[in-house]
């Protein structure tokens, strides 16, 4: 993957507890910010990609042109910032300048002070607070703190859904923690908003390979739901929907279809089981047949339907269902036992005996198989005797 950021707790698709940002005593990054962060930046596959044609995702939101030098040397620190009062606007501007100079730990501290100030003053400006959380998330990402980066990005997105930079930063953090499904969803959402984000294209391509390897050909069905970005949030470059938007719609439709099919399958299976309990075997056959139309490789449905066919004296159909079950699970005891009963019904006592011996080889404690084997052996002996006399 190439990601070498430090991994926080919550390896995999889950996530462990972490400190609450914007609260007293919030942990600040220490150490040589510039050297450490440049190393992280150089190794992260997505950080060095471009967000858009004109602006990097590394740049804090709401920042003006970079002024190299000390904080005090900048003449832009008192520039107004949205609805923020001057003291908080200055903290944000100082954070932006520190970030541009590679002092990510110090920038984080400024953004934290600005966030705390907004919360304490009860300032009702979701846009400004969203930018502050997103900027602090960028600091966490640079310092290798992916867990807190995800938390800040999520807060930013709660304030302003479908904001591009928090989505992209959260995707990068998820990828660093190897939470590939969530990273994929965020990258795909980014591309619905702006199809020109090359970093997201590259990451989707890379993660798709990982997910195919991890989850197999049905990897899309295991993804969280990909949200549909409203038209108002999409950055349009042409009149027609982008290929990414169309693909995201197709992904969502496929996920929804799979969910509905799973729910339908579960309902039909339960209805079939209930019908068996009530002795309505033909009704159960119908329900199980509908189940198999949805999931043709579900072994238990074949053995269940075979039982119903046995009750209905459809021995050939029961044998066929047991054959199908054994192709899926070659050591399925129920399939061997019920196929033996089907062979018995078809008067193929030798095959019935063979299947019952398979059952007892798999599990010597199946008393029903022992009893049936004795019965079938006697029937086979009688059949051979009758044939010899005839």
Tab-separated table of C-alpha atoms in Angstrom:
chain	number	residue	atom	x	y	z
A	1	UNK	CA	0.000	0.000	0.000
A	2	UNK	CA	2.927	2.326	0.644
A	3	UNK	CA	1.284	3.953	3.685
A	4	UNK	CA	3.753	4.226	6.526
A	5	UNK	CA	1.871	6.475	8.897
A	6	UNK	CA	1.655	5.255	12.470
A	7	UNK	CA	-1.476	3.198	13.001
A	8	UNK	CA	-3.768	4.071	15.853
A	9	UNK	CA	-6.047	1.647	17.661
A	10	UNK	CA	-8.817	0.016	15.690
A	11	UNK	CA	-6.860	-1.944	13.061
A	12	UNK	CA	-9.143	-3.275	10.351
A	13	UNK	CA	-12.748	-2.297	9.736
A	14	UNK	CA	-13.453	-1.477	13.359
A	15	UNK	CA	-12.073	1.345	15.491
A	16	UNK	CA	-11.029	1.819	19.067
A	17	UNK	CA	-11.786	4.652	21.463
A	18	UNK	CA	-9.860	7.858	21.181
A	19	UNK	CA	-9.716	11.220	22.892
A	20	UNK	CA	-12.355	13.821	22.245
A	21	UNK	CA	-11.016	16.783	20.264
A	22	UNK	CA	-11.862	20.287	21.230
A	23	UNK	CA	-11.955	19.539	24.950
A	24	UNK	CA	-9.694	20.652	27.795
A	25	UNK	CA	-6.587	18.554	28.082
A	26	UNK	CA	-6.699	17.488	24.432
A	27	UNK	CA	-3.446	15.773	23.510
A	28	UNK	CA	-1.092	17.804	21.356
A	29	UNK	CA	1.550	16.400	19.006
A	30	UNK	CA	5.112	17.087	20.110
A	31	UNK	CA	8.548	16.563	18.681
A	32	UNK	CA	10.234	17.787	15.530
A	33	UNK	CA	7.109	18.614	13.573
A	34	UNK	CA	8.754	19.653	10.327
A	35	UNK	CA	11.109	16.731	9.907
A	36	UNK	CA	8.642	14.098	11.052
A	37	UNK	CA	5.762	15.418	8.976
A	38	UNK	CA	7.804	15.731	5.802
A	39	UNK	CA	8.774	12.094	6.168
A	40	UNK	CA	5.118	11.065	6.545
A	41	UNK	CA	4.118	13.236	3.618
A	42	UNK	CA	6.652	11.687	1.308
A	43	UNK	CA	5.513	8.133	2.018
A	44	UNK	CA	1.732	8.464	1.920
A	45	UNK	CA	0.540	7.525	-1.589
A	46	UNK	CA	-2.413	9.911	-1.535
A	47	UNK	CA	-0.997	12.927	0.306
A	48	UNK	CA	1.238	13.886	-2.587
A	49	UNK	CA	-1.530	13.682	-5.181
A	50	UNK	CA	-3.507	16.722	-6.266
A	51	UNK	CA	-6.938	17.488	-4.901
A	52	UNK	CA	-7.881	19.582	-7.888
A	53	UNK	CA	-5.990	21.110	-10.739
A	54	UNK	CA	-5.161	24.193	-8.719
A	55	UNK	CA	-5.019	23.296	-5.041
A	56	UNK	CA	-3.507	20.523	-2.944
A	57	UNK	CA	-5.483	18.761	-0.271
A	58	UNK	CA	-2.522	19.448	2.042
A	59	UNK	CA	-3.361	23.146	2.101
A	60	UNK	CA	-5.625	24.131	5.011
A	61	UNK	CA	-9.085	25.339	4.109
A	62	UNK	CA	-9.812	29.011	4.229
A	63	UNK	CA	-6.146	30.002	3.856
A	64	UNK	CA	-4.687	32.763	1.783
A	65	UNK	CA	-1.309	32.865	0.016
A	66	UNK	CA	1.575	31.335	1.969
A	67	UNK	CA	3.917	33.704	3.819
A	68	UNK	CA	7.155	32.050	4.795
A	69	UNK	CA	8.730	33.157	8.026
A	70	UNK	CA	7.619	33.557	11.622
A	71	UNK	CA	4.059	34.045	12.712
A	72	UNK	CA	4.741	37.579	13.753
A	73	UNK	CA	6.171	38.465	10.356
A	74	UNK	CA	2.911	37.823	8.532
A	75	UNK	CA	0.732	40.801	7.715
A	76	UNK	CA	-2.276	38.595	6.939
A	77	UNK	CA	-2.963	37.191	10.407
A	78	UNK	CA	-5.771	39.621	11.195
A	79	UNK	CA	-7.651	38.960	7.962
A	80	UNK	CA	-11.358	38.263	8.616
A	81	UNK	CA	-12.525	34.625	8.501
A	82	UNK	CA	-16.222	34.148	7.878
A	83	UNK	CA	-18.256	34.713	11.050
A	84	UNK	CA	-15.318	34.214	13.406
A	85	UNK	CA	-14.601	37.086	15.802
A	86	UNK	CA	-11.133	38.656	15.323
A	87	UNK	CA	-9.333	36.714	18.109
A	88	UNK	CA	-10.519	33.374	16.729
A	89	UNK	CA	-9.893	34.433	13.128
A	90	UNK	CA	-6.305	35.259	14.121
A	91	UNK	CA	-5.860	31.812	15.696
A	92	UNK	CA	-7.076	30.200	12.503
A	93	UNK	CA	-4.791	32.334	10.326
A	94	UNK	CA	-1.838	31.565	12.584
A	95	UNK	CA	-2.641	27.868	12.269
A	96	UNK	CA	-2.752	28.154	8.481
A	97	UNK	CA	0.647	29.843	8.364
A	98	UNK	CA	2.214	27.326	10.735
A	99	UNK	CA	0.797	24.489	8.644
A	100	UNK	CA	2.271	25.924	5.458
A	101	UNK	CA	5.633	26.204	7.185
A	102	UNK	CA	5.497	22.524	8.143
A	103	UNK	CA	4.912	23.160	11.861
A	104	UNK	CA	1.980	20.794	12.093
A	105	UNK	CA	1.978	20.266	15.865
A	106	UNK	CA	1.917	24.027	16.484
A	107	UNK	CA	-0.766	24.498	13.825
A	108	UNK	CA	-2.845	21.807	15.511
A	109	UNK	CA	-2.651	23.726	18.789
A	110	UNK	CA	-3.906	26.924	17.129
A	111	UNK	CA	-6.821	25.150	15.468
A	112	UNK	CA	-7.716	23.486	18.770
A	113	UNK	CA	-7.763	26.866	20.525
A	114	UNK	CA	-9.979	28.276	17.782
A	115	UNK	CA	-12.364	25.293	17.996
A	116	UNK	CA	-12.559	25.558	21.774
A	117	UNK	CA	-13.208	29.291	21.460
A	118	UNK	CA	-16.068	28.723	19.030
A	119	UNK	CA	-17.676	26.098	21.241
A	120	UNK	CA	-17.300	28.120	24.429
A	121	UNK	CA	-18.701	31.263	22.794
A	122	UNK	CA	-21.570	29.366	21.195
A	123	UNK	CA	-20.731	30.728	17.744
A	124	UNK	CA	-23.279	29.442	15.231
A	125	UNK	CA	-21.161	29.137	12.103
A	126	UNK	CA	-21.112	25.538	10.817
A	127	UNK	CA	-18.980	26.509	7.826
A	128	UNK	CA	-16.196	28.045	9.927
A	129	UNK	CA	-16.240	25.216	12.463
A	130	UNK	CA	-16.204	22.656	9.646
A	131	UNK	CA	-13.070	24.266	8.207
A	132	UNK	CA	-11.365	24.321	11.605
A	133	UNK	CA	-12.046	20.629	12.199
A	134	UNK	CA	-10.911	19.812	8.659
A	135	UNK	CA	-7.705	21.809	9.081
A	136	UNK	CA	-6.936	20.140	12.390
A	137	UNK	CA	-7.601	16.775	10.739
A	138	UNK	CA	-4.932	17.663	8.172
A	139	UNK	CA	-2.481	18.209	11.034
A	140	UNK	CA	-3.361	14.852	12.559
A	141	UNK	CA	-2.890	13.192	9.173
A	142	UNK	CA	0.531	14.793	8.747
A	143	UNK	CA	1.566	13.651	12.222
A	144	UNK	CA	0.411	10.079	11.538
A	145	UNK	CA	-2.565	10.231	13.926
A	146	UNK	CA	-5.131	8.666	11.614
A	147	UNK	CA	-7.660	7.885	14.348
A	148	UNK	CA	-8.097	11.503	15.466
A	149	UNK	CA	-7.981	12.619	11.830
A	150	UNK	CA	-11.023	10.424	11.132
A	151	UNK	CA	-12.861	11.833	14.142
A	152	UNK	CA	-12.268	15.452	13.134
A	153	UNK	CA	-13.219	14.777	9.506
A	154	UNK	CA	-16.435	13.116	10.649
A	155	UNK	CA	-17.288	16.149	12.789
A	156	UNK	CA	-16.563	18.446	9.861
A	157	UNK	CA	-18.860	16.389	7.634
A	158	UNK	CA	-21.622	16.461	10.237
A	159	UNK	CA	-21.451	20.252	10.064
A	160	UNK	CA	-21.213	20.413	6.268
A	161	UNK	CA	-22.065	17.130	4.539
A	162	UNK	CA	-20.164	16.277	1.357
A	163	UNK	CA	-17.325	18.726	2.018
A	164	UNK	CA	-14.530	17.615	-0.275
A	165	UNK	CA	-11.397	17.981	1.848
A	166	UNK	CA	-12.702	16.256	5.007
A	167	UNK	CA	-13.931	13.357	2.863
A	168	UNK	CA	-10.588	12.971	1.138
A	169	UNK	CA	-8.601	13.258	4.359
A	170	UNK	CA	-10.814	10.731	6.095
A	171	UNK	CA	-10.431	8.342	3.165
A	172	UNK	CA	-6.654	8.626	3.413
A	173	UNK	CA	-6.772	7.985	7.155
A	174	UNK	CA	-9.025	4.948	6.708
A	175	UNK	CA	-6.633	3.592	4.109
A	176	UNK	CA	-3.686	4.062	6.456
A	177	UNK	CA	-5.525	2.035	9.106
A	178	UNK	CA	-6.276	-0.619	6.447
A	179	UNK	CA	-10.017	-0.002	6.766
A	180	UNK	CA	-10.265	-0.399	3.016
A	181	UNK	CA	-14.033	-0.666	2.644
A	182	UNK	CA	-14.652	2.667	4.349
A	183	UNK	CA	-11.749	4.262	2.474
A	184	UNK	CA	-13.220	3.068	-0.829
A	185	UNK	CA	-16.633	4.541	-0.021
A	186	UNK	CA	-15.142	7.938	0.888
A	187	UNK	CA	-12.947	8.047	-2.224
A	188	UNK	CA	-15.932	7.178	-4.420
A	189	UNK	CA	-17.950	9.911	-2.726
A	190	UNK	CA	-15.143	12.396	-3.409
A	191	UNK	CA	-15.260	11.494	-7.096
A	192	UNK	CA	-19.000	12.065	-7.219
A	193	UNK	CA	-18.338	15.573	-5.946
A	194	UNK	CA	-15.388	16.292	-8.230
A	195	UNK	CA	-14.328	13.757	-10.846
A	196	UNK	CA	-11.013	15.576	-11.418
A	197	UNK	CA	-9.452	14.565	-8.071
A	198	UNK	CA	-6.593	12.406	-9.324
A	199	UNK	CA	-5.568	11.262	-5.830
A	200	UNK	CA	-9.004	9.688	-5.383
A	201	UNK	CA	-8.830	7.971	-8.787
A	202	UNK	CA	-5.444	6.470	-7.958
A	203	UNK	CA	-6.610	5.342	-4.529
A	204	UNK	CA	-9.824	3.738	-5.821
A	205	UNK	CA	-7.781	1.747	-8.333
A	206	UNK	CA	-5.330	0.651	-5.653
A	207	UNK	CA	-7.963	-0.237	-3.035
A	208	UNK	CA	-10.132	-2.120	-5.528
A	209	UNK	CA	-7.296	-4.596	-6.004
A	210	UNK	CA	-6.946	-4.932	-2.233
A	211	UNK	CA	-10.679	-5.562	-1.759
A	212	UNK	CA	-10.837	-8.170	-4.526
A	213	UNK	CA	-7.939	-9.976	-2.885
A	214	UNK	CA	-9.484	-9.592	0.589
A	215	UNK	CA	-13.182	-10.256	-0.105
A	216	UNK	CA	-13.244	-12.122	-3.421
A	217	UNK	CA	-15.557	-11.524	-6.399
A	218	UNK	CA	-18.476	-10.406	-4.188
A	219	UNK	CA	-16.438	-7.600	-2.594
A	220	UNK	CA	-18.908	-4.895	-3.612
A	221	UNK	CA	-21.686	-6.530	-1.580
A	222	UNK	CA	-19.569	-6.196	1.581
A	223	UNK	CA	-19.078	-2.443	1.226
A	224	UNK	CA	-20.883	0.082	3.407
A	225	UNK	CA	-23.546	1.970	1.500
A	226	UNK	CA	-22.106	4.552	-0.893
A	227	UNK	CA	-24.063	7.795	-0.412
A	228	UNK	CA	-25.532	9.610	-3.372
A	229	UNK	CA	-24.140	13.120	-3.537
A	230	UNK	CA	-26.867	15.715	-4.178
A	231	UNK	CA	-26.520	17.782	-7.324
A	232	UNK	CA	-25.993	20.903	-5.236
A	233	UNK	CA	-22.766	19.428	-3.826
A	234	UNK	CA	-21.326	18.237	-7.125
A	235	UNK	CA	-18.719	20.356	-8.858
A	236	UNK	CA	-19.885	20.174	-12.439
A	237	UNK	CA	-17.411	20.179	-15.281
A	238	UNK	CA	-19.939	19.236	-17.946
A	239	UNK	CA	-23.665	18.853	-18.360
A	240	UNK	CA	-23.701	15.050	-18.371
A	241	UNK	CA	-23.150	13.125	-15.111
A	242	UNK	CA	-19.547	11.976	-14.795
A	243	UNK	CA	-18.586	8.346	-15.211
A	244	UNK	CA	-17.799	8.220	-11.504
A	245	UNK	CA	-21.262	9.489	-10.590
A	246	UNK	CA	-22.857	6.912	-12.887
A	247	UNK	CA	-20.642	4.169	-11.458
A	248	UNK	CA	-21.514	5.214	-7.915
A	249	UNK	CA	-25.197	5.041	-8.804
A	250	UNK	CA	-24.671	1.568	-10.245
A	251	UNK	CA	-22.784	0.485	-7.115
A	252	UNK	CA	-25.558	1.777	-4.908
A	253	UNK	CA	-28.213	0.045	-7.007
A	254	UNK	CA	-26.279	-3.217	-6.841
A	255	UNK	CA	-25.909	-2.939	-3.080
A	256	UNK	CA	-29.611	-2.215	-2.669
A	257	UNK	CA	-30.514	-5.149	-4.908
A	258	UNK	CA	-28.276	-7.472	-2.868
A	259	UNK	CA	-29.811	-6.277	0.413
A	260	UNK	CA	-33.354	-6.802	-0.856
A	261	UNK	CA	-32.448	-10.250	-2.175
A	262	UNK	CA	-30.947	-11.242	1.175
A	263	UNK	CA	-34.048	-10.067	3.030
A	264	UNK	CA	-36.308	-11.900	0.576
A	265	UNK	CA	-34.242	-15.081	0.915
A	266	UNK	CA	-34.420	-14.994	4.719
A	267	UNK	CA	-38.196	-14.508	4.639
A	268	UNK	CA	-38.786	-17.329	2.147
A	269	UNK	CA	-36.559	-19.727	4.071
A	270	UNK	CA	-38.471	-19.043	7.282
A	271	UNK	CA	-41.793	-19.516	5.511
A	272	UNK	CA	-40.529	-22.820	4.114
A	273	UNK	CA	-39.385	-23.989	7.539
A	274	UNK	CA	-42.751	-23.051	9.033
A	275	UNK	CA	-44.547	-24.982	6.299
A	276	UNK	CA	-42.465	-28.086	7.086
A	277	UNK	CA	-43.397	-27.832	10.762
A	278	UNK	CA	-47.068	-27.669	9.780
A	279	UNK	CA	-46.766	-30.666	7.438
A	280	UNK	CA	-47.400	-28.535	4.329
A	281	UNK	CA	-44.585	-30.067	2.318
A	282	UNK	CA	-45.614	-28.916	-1.156
A	283	UNK	CA	-45.871	-25.334	0.091
A	284	UNK	CA	-42.419	-25.732	1.627
A	285	UNK	CA	-41.053	-27.024	-1.701
A	286	UNK	CA	-42.376	-23.899	-3.403
A	287	UNK	CA	-40.750	-21.614	-0.826
A	288	UNK	CA	-37.415	-23.412	-0.981
A	289	UNK	CA	-37.500	-23.283	-4.788
A	290	UNK	CA	-37.873	-19.514	-4.594
A	291	UNK	CA	-34.929	-19.421	-2.185
A	292	UNK	CA	-32.755	-21.307	-4.665
A	293	UNK	CA	-33.676	-18.861	-7.411
A	294	UNK	CA	-32.036	-16.191	-5.244
A	295	UNK	CA	-29.127	-18.260	-3.880
A	296	UNK	CA	-28.534	-21.326	-6.042
A	297	UNK	CA	-25.520	-22.446	-3.986
A	298	UNK	CA	-27.194	-22.645	-0.574
A	299	UNK	CA	-26.616	-26.240	0.553
A	300	UNK	CA	-29.131	-26.222	3.432
A	301	UNK	CA	-31.978	-25.299	1.091
A	302	UNK	CA	-31.280	-28.323	-1.108
A	303	UNK	CA	-31.307	-30.690	1.879
A	304	UNK	CA	-34.470	-29.050	3.227
A	305	UNK	CA	-36.251	-29.403	-0.091
A	306	UNK	CA	-35.010	-33.001	-0.382
A	307	UNK	CA	-36.741	-33.767	2.921
A	308	UNK	CA	-39.989	-32.368	1.545
A	309	UNK	CA	-39.681	-34.437	-1.635
A	310	UNK	CA	-39.129	-37.554	0.502
A	311	UNK	CA	-42.327	-36.786	2.411
A	312	UNK	CA	-44.129	-36.354	-0.918
A	313	UNK	CA	-42.537	-39.571	-2.268
A	314	UNK	CA	-40.746	-37.618	-4.966
A	315	UNK	CA	-37.683	-39.813	-4.607
A	316	UNK	CA	-35.990	-38.855	-7.885
A	317	UNK	CA	-36.315	-35.156	-7.059
A	318	UNK	CA	-35.013	-35.769	-3.532
A	319	UNK	CA	-31.983	-37.616	-4.909
A	320	UNK	CA	-31.275	-34.781	-7.341
A	321	UNK	CA	-31.379	-32.190	-4.546
A	322	UNK	CA	-29.022	-34.276	-2.416
A	323	UNK	CA	-26.652	-34.591	-5.384
A	324	UNK	CA	-26.638	-30.789	-5.669
A	325	UNK	CA	-26.009	-30.378	-1.943
A	326	UNK	CA	-23.061	-32.798	-2.049
A	327	UNK	CA	-21.505	-30.887	-4.929
A	328	UNK	CA	-21.483	-27.838	-2.661
A	329	UNK	CA	-20.562	-29.653	0.580
A	330	UNK	CA	-19.058	-33.082	-0.167
A	331	UNK	CA	-19.218	-34.193	3.491
A	332	UNK	CA	-22.760	-33.124	4.301
A	333	UNK	CA	-24.298	-35.847	6.502
A	334	UNK	CA	-27.889	-34.791	5.890
A	335	UNK	CA	-27.397	-34.957	2.145
A	336	UNK	CA	-25.940	-38.483	2.326
A	337	UNK	CA	-28.674	-39.669	4.698
A	338	UNK	CA	-31.551	-38.205	2.699
A	339	UNK	CA	-30.083	-39.458	-0.563
A	340	UNK	CA	-29.938	-42.915	1.025
A	341	UNK	CA	-33.657	-42.629	1.787
A	342	UNK	CA	-34.281	-41.517	-1.800
A	343	UNK	CA	-32.328	-44.536	-3.104
A	344	UNK	CA	-34.363	-46.734	-0.782
A	345	UNK	CA	-37.588	-45.258	-2.195
A	346	UNK	CA	-36.273	-45.935	-5.716
A	347	UNK	CA	-35.444	-49.519	-4.594
A	348	UNK	CA	-31.728	-48.957	-5.242
A	349	UNK	CA	-30.757	-50.634	-1.996
A	350	UNK	CA	-27.070	-50.988	-2.832
A	351	UNK	CA	-26.669	-47.214	-3.365
A	352	UNK	CA	-28.703	-46.586	-0.215
A	353	UNK	CA	-26.353	-48.850	1.733
A	354	UNK	CA	-23.309	-47.033	0.346
A	355	UNK	CA	-24.667	-43.607	1.371
A	356	UNK	CA	-25.573	-44.799	4.867
A	357	UNK	CA	-22.068	-46.138	5.328
A	358	UNK	CA	-20.761	-42.695	4.316
A	359	UNK	CA	-22.929	-41.141	7.036
A	360	UNK	CA	-21.569	-43.511	9.682
A	361	UNK	CA	-18.027	-42.921	8.528
A	362	UNK	CA	-18.541	-39.174	9.007
A	363	UNK	CA	-20.336	-39.661	12.344
A	364	UNK	CA	-20.561	-43.151	13.911
A	365	UNK	CA	-23.121	-41.902	16.454
A	366	UNK	CA	-25.992	-41.329	14.018
A	367	UNK	CA	-28.431	-43.970	15.271
A	368	UNK	CA	-30.950	-43.361	12.497
A	369	UNK	CA	-28.285	-44.261	9.942
A	370	UNK	CA	-27.447	-47.481	11.807
A	371	UNK	CA	-31.102	-48.507	11.873
A	372	UNK	CA	-31.643	-47.633	8.212
A	373	UNK	CA	-28.475	-49.501	7.219
A	374	UNK	CA	-29.799	-52.634	8.904
A	375	UNK	CA	-33.149	-52.227	7.150
A	376	UNK	CA	-31.576	-51.553	3.766
A	377	UNK	CA	-29.180	-54.475	4.133
A	378	UNK	CA	-32.120	-56.808	4.731
A	379	UNK	CA	-33.979	-55.360	1.757
A	380	UNK	CA	-30.898	-55.768	-0.419
A	381	UNK	CA	-30.530	-59.412	0.677
A	382	UNK	CA	-34.204	-60.084	-0.060
A	383	UNK	CA	-33.912	-58.406	-3.440
A	384	UNK	CA	-30.872	-60.442	-4.412
A	385	UNK	CA	-32.580	-63.636	-3.260
A	386	UNK	CA	-35.739	-62.850	-5.220
A	387	UNK	CA	-33.717	-62.131	-8.364
A	388	UNK	CA	-31.782	-65.365	-8.033
A	389	UNK	CA	-34.973	-67.380	-7.673
A	390	UNK	CA	-36.619	-65.622	-10.557
